[in-house]
Coordinates of N, CA, C and O and ligand atoms in Angstrom, one line a residue:
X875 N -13.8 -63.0 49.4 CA -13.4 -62.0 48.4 C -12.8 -60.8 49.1 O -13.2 -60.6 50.2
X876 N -11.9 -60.0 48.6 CA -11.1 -59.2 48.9 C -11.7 -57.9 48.7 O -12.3 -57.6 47.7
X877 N -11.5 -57.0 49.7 CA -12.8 -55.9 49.6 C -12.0 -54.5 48.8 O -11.3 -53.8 49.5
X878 N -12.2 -54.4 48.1 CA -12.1 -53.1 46.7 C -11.8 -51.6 47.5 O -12.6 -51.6 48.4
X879 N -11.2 -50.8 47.4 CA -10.7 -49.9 48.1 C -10.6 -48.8 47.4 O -10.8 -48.9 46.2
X880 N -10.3 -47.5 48.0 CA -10.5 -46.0 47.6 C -9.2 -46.5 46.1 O -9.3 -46.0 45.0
X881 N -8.6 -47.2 46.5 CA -7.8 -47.0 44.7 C -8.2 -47.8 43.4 O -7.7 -47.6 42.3
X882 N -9.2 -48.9 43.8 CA -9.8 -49.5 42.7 C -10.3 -48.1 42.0 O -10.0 -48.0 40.8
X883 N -11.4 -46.7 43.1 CA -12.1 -46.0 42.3 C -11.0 -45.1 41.6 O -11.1 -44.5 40.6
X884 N -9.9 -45.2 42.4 CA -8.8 -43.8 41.5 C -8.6 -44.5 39.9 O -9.0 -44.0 38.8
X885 N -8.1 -45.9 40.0 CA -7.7 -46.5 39.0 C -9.0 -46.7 37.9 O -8.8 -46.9 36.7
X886 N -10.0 -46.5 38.3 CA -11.0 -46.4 37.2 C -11.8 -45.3 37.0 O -12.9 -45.2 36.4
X887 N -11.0 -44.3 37.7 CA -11.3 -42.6 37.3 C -12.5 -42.4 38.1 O -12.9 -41.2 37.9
X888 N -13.5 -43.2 39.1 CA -14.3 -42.8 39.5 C -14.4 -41.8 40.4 O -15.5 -41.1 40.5
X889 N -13.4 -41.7 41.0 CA -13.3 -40.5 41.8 C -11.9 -40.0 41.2 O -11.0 -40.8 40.7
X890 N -11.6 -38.6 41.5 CA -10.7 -37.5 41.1 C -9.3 -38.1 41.7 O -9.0 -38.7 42.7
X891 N -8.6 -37.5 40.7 CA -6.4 -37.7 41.6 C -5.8 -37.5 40.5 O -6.2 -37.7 39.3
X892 N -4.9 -37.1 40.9 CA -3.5 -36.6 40.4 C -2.9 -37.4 39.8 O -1.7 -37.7 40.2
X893 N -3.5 -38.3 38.2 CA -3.0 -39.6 37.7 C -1.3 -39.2 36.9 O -1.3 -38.0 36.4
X894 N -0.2 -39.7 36.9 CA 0.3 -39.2 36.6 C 1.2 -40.5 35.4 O 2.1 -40.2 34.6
X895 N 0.7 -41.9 35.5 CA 1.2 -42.7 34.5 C 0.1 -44.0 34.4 O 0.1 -44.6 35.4
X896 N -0.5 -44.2 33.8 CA -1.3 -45.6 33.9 C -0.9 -46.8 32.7 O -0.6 -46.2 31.6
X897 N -0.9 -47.8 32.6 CA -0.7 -48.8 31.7 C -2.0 -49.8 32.0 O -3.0 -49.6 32.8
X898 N -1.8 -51.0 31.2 CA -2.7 -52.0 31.3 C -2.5 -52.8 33.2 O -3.4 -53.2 33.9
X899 N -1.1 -52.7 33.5 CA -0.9 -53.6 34.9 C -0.7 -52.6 35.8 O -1.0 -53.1 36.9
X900 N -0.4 -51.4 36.0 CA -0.1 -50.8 37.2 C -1.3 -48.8 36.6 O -1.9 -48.4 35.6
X901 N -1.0 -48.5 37.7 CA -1.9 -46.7 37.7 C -0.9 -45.9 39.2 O -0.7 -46.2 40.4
X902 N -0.5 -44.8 38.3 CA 0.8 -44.0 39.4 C -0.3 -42.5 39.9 O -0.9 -41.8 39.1
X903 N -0.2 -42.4 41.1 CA -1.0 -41.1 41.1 C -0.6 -40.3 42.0 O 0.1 -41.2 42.6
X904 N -0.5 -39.2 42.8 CA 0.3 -38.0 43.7 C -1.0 -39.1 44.9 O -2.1 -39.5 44.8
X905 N 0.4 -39.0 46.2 CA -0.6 -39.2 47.2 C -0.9 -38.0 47.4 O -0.2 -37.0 46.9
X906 N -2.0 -38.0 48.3 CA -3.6 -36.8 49.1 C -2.7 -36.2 50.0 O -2.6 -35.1 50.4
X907 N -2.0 -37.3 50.4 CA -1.3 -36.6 51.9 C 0.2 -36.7 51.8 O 0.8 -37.7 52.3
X908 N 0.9 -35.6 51.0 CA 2.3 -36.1 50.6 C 3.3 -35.7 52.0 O 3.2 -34.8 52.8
X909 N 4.1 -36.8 51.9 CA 4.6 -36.8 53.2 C 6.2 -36.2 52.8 O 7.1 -36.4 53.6
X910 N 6.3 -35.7 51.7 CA 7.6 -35.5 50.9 C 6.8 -34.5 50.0 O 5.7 -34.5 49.7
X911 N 8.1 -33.5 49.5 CA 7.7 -33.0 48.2 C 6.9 -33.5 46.8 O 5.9 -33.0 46.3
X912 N 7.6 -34.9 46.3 CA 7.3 -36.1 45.6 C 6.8 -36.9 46.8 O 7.2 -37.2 47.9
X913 N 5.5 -37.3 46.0 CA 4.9 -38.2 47.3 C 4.0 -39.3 46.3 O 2.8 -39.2 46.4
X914 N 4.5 -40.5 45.2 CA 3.6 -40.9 44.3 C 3.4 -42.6 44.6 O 4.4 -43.3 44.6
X915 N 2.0 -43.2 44.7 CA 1.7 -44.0 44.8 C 1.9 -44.7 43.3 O 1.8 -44.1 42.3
X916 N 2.3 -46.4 43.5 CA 2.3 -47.1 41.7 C 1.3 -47.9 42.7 O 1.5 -47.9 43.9
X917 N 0.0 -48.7 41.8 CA -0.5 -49.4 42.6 C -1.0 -50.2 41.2 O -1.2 -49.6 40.2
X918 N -1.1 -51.6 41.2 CA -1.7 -52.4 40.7 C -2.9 -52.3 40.3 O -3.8 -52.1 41.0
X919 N -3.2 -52.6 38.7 CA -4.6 -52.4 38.6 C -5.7 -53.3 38.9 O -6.8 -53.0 38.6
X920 N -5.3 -54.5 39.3 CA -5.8 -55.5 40.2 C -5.6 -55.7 41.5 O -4.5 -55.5 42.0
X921 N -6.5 -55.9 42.1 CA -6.4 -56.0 43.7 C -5.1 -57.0 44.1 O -5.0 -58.1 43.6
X922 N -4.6 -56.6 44.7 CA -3.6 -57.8 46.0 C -3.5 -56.8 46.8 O -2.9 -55.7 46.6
X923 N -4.1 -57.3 48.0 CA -3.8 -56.8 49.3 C -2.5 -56.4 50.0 O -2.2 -55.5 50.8
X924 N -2.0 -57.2 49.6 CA -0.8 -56.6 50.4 C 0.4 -57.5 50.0 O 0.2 -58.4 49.2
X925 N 1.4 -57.4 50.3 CA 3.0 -58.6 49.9 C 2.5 -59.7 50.8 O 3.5 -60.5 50.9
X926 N 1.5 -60.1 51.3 CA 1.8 -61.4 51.5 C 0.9 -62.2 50.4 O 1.2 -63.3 49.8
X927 N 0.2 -61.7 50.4 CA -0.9 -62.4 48.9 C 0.0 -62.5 47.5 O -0.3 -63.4 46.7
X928 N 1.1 -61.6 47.4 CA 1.5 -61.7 46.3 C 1.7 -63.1 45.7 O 1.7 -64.0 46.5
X929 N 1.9 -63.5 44.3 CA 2.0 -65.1 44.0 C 2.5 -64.7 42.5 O 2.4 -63.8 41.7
X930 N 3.4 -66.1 42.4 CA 4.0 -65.9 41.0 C 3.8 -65.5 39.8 O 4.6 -65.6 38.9
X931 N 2.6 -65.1 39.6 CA 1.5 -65.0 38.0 C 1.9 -63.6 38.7 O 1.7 -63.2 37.5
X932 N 2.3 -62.5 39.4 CA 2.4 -61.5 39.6 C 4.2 -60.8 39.5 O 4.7 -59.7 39.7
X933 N 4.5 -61.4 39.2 CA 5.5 -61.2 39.0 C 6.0 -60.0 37.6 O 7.1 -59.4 37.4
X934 N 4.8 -60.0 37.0 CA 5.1 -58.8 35.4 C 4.4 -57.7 36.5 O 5.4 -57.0 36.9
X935 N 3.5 -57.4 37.0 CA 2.9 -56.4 37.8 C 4.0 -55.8 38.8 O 4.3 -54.6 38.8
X936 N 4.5 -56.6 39.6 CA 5.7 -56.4 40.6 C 6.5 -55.6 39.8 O 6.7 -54.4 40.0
X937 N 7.2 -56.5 38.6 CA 8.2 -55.6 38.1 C 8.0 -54.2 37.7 O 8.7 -53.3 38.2
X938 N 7.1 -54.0 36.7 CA 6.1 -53.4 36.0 C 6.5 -52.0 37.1 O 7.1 -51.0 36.7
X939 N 6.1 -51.9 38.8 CA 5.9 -51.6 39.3 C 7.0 -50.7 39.9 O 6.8 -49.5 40.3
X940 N 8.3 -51.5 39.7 CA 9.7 -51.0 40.1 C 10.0 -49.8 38.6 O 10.8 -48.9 38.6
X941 N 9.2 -50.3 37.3 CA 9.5 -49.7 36.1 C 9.1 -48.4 35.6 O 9.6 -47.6 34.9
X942 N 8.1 -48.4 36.2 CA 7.1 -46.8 36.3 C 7.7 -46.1 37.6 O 8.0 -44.9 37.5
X943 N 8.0 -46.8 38.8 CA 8.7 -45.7 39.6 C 10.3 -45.1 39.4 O 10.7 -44.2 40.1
X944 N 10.7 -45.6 38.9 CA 12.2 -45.1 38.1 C 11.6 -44.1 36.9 O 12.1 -43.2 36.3
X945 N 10.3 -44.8 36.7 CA 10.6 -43.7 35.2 C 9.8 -42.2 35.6 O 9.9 -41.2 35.0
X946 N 9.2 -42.3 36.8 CA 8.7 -40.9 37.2 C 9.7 -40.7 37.8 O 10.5 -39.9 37.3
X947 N 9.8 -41.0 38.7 CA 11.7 -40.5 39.5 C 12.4 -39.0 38.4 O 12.5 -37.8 38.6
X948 N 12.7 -39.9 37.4 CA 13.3 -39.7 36.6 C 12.2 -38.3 35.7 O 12.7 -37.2 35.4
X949 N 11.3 -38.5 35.6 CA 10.6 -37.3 35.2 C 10.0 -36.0 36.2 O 9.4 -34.9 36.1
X950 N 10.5 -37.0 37.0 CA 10.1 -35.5 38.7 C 11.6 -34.8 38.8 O 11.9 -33.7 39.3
X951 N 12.7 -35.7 38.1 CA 13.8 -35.3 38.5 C 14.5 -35.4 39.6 O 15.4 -34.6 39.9
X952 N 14.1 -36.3 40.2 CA 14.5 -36.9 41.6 C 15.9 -37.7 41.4 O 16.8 -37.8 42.2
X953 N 15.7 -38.4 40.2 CA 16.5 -39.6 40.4 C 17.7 -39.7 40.5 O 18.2 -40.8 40.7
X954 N 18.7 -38.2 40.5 CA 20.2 -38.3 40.4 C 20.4 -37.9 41.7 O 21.3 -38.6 42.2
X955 N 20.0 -37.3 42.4 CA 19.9 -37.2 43.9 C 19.2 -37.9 45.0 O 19.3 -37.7 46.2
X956 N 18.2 -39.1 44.3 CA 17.7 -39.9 44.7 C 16.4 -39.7 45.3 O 15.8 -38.7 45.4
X957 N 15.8 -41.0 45.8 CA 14.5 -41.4 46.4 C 14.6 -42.3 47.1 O 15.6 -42.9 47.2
X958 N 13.7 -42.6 47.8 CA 13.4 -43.7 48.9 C 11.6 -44.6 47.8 O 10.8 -44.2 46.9
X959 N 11.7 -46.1 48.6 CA 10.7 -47.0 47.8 C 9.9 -47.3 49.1 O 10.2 -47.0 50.3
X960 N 9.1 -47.7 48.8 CA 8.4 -48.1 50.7 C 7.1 -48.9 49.9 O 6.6 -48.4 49.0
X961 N 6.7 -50.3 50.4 CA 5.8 -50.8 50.5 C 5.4 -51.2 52.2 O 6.0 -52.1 52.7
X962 N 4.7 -50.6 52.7 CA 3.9 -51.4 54.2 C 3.1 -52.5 54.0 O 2.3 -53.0 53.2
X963 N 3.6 -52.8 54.7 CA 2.6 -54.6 55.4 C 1.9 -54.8 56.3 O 2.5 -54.9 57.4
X964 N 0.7 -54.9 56.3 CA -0.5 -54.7 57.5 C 0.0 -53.9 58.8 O 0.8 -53.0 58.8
X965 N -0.7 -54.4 59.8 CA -0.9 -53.2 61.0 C 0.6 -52.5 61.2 O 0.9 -51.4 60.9
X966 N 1.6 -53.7 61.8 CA 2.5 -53.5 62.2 C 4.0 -52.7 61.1 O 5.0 -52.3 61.5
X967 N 3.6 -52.8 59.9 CA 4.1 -52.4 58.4 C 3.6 -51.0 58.1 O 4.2 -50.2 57.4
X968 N 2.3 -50.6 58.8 CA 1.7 -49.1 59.0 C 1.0 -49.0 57.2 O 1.1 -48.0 56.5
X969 N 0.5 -50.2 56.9 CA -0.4 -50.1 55.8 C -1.7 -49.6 56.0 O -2.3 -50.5 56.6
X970 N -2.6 -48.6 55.7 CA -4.0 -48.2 55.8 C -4.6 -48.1 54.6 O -5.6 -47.3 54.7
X971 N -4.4 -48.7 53.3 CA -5.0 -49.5 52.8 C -4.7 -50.4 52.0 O -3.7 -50.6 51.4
X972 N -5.8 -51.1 51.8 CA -5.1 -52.4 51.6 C -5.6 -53.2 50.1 O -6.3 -54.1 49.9
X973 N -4.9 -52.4 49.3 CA -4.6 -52.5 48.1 C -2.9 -52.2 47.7 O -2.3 -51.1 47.8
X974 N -2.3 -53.3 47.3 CA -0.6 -53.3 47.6 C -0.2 -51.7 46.8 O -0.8 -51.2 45.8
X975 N 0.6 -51.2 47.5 CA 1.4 -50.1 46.4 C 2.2 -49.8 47.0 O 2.1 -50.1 48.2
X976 N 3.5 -49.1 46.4 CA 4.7 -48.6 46.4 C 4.4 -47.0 46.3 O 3.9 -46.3 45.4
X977 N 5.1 -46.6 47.6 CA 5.0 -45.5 47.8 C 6.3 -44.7 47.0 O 7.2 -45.5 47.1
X978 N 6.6 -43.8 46.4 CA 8.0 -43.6 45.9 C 7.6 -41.9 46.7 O 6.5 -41.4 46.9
X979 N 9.1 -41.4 47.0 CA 8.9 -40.5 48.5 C 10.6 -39.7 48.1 O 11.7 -40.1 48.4
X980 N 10.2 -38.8 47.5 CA 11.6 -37.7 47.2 C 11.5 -36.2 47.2 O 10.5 -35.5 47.4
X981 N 12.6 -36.0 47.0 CA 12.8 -34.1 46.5 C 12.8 -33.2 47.7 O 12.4 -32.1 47.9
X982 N 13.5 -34.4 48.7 CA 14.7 -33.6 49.8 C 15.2 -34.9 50.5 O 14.8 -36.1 50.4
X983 N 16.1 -34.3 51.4 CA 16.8 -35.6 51.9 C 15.8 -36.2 52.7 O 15.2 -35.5 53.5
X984 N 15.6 -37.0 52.7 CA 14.6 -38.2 53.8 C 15.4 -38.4 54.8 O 16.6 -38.3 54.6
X985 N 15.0 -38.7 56.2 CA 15.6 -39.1 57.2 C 15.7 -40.3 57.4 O 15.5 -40.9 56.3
X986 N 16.0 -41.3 58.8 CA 16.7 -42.6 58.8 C 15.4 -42.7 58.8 O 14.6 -41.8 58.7
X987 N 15.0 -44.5 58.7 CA 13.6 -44.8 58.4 C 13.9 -45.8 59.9 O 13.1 -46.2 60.7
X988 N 15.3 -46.1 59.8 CA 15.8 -47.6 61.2 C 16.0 -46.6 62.3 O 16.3 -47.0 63.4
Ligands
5GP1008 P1 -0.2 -46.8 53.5 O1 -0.2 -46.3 54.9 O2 -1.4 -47.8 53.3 O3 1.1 -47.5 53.1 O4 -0.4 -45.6 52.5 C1 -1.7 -45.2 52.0 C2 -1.5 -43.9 51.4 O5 -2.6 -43.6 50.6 C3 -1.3 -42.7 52.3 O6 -0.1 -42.1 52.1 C4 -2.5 -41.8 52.0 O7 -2.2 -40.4 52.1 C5 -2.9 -42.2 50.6 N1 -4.3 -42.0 50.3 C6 -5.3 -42.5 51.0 N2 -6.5 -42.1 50.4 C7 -6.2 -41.5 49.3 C8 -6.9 -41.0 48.2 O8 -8.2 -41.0 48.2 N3 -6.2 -40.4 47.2 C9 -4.9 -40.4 47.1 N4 -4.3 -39.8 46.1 N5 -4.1 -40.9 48.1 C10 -4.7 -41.5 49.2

């Protein structure tokens, strides 16, 4: 079994965060440690570890996931000047935890990431 993580509790309000969109499949909230002005986690409200677990019954969540971060983009006002998307993949992807999410990272120019 897959071990439940500091965002299972964000996603069920048990502990405190900066929720900023939730639905039935995905929960959007300010990361703790914004590494950007806009710094907003979309994470799944079901566990998958990471993109390699991902599997085809996930495919409304995935999208789901690209749909809430365009639509905050767009409500932070980022989106005509743009943003950057980032999912990490274990050690070497620089994931630290491991409940899949999409980091969305705007509201100044970002540097090269290559
Ligand atoms: P990763 O390195 O796994 O891709 O990103 C994990 C992100 O989760 C980091 O940017 C980190 O700052 C954020 N984070 C870790 N713990 C918490 C927390 O308790 N609350 C919030 N809002 N963000 C967290």
């Amino acid at each position: 079994m897959a071990q439940e993580t500091i965002f299972s509790k964000i996603i069920n309000r048990e502990i405190e965060s900066d929720i900023l969109y939730q639905d039935v499949l995905v929960t959007a909230f300010r990361d703790i440690l914004p590494k950007a002005p806009i710094h907003v986690l979309i994470v799944p409200n079901i566990l998958i570890q990471n993109v390699n677990q991902v599997k085809q019954e996930h495919e409304m969540i995935l999208g789901r996931m690209f749909i809430v971060a365009a639509r905050i983009a767009k409500q932070e006002k980022i989106d005509k000047k743009g943003y950057r998307l980032i999912i990490n993949c274990n050690e070497h992807g620089g994931q630290e935890v491991h409940h899949i999410h999409m980091h969305l990272l705007g509201g100044k120019k970002l540097g090269p990431i290559l």
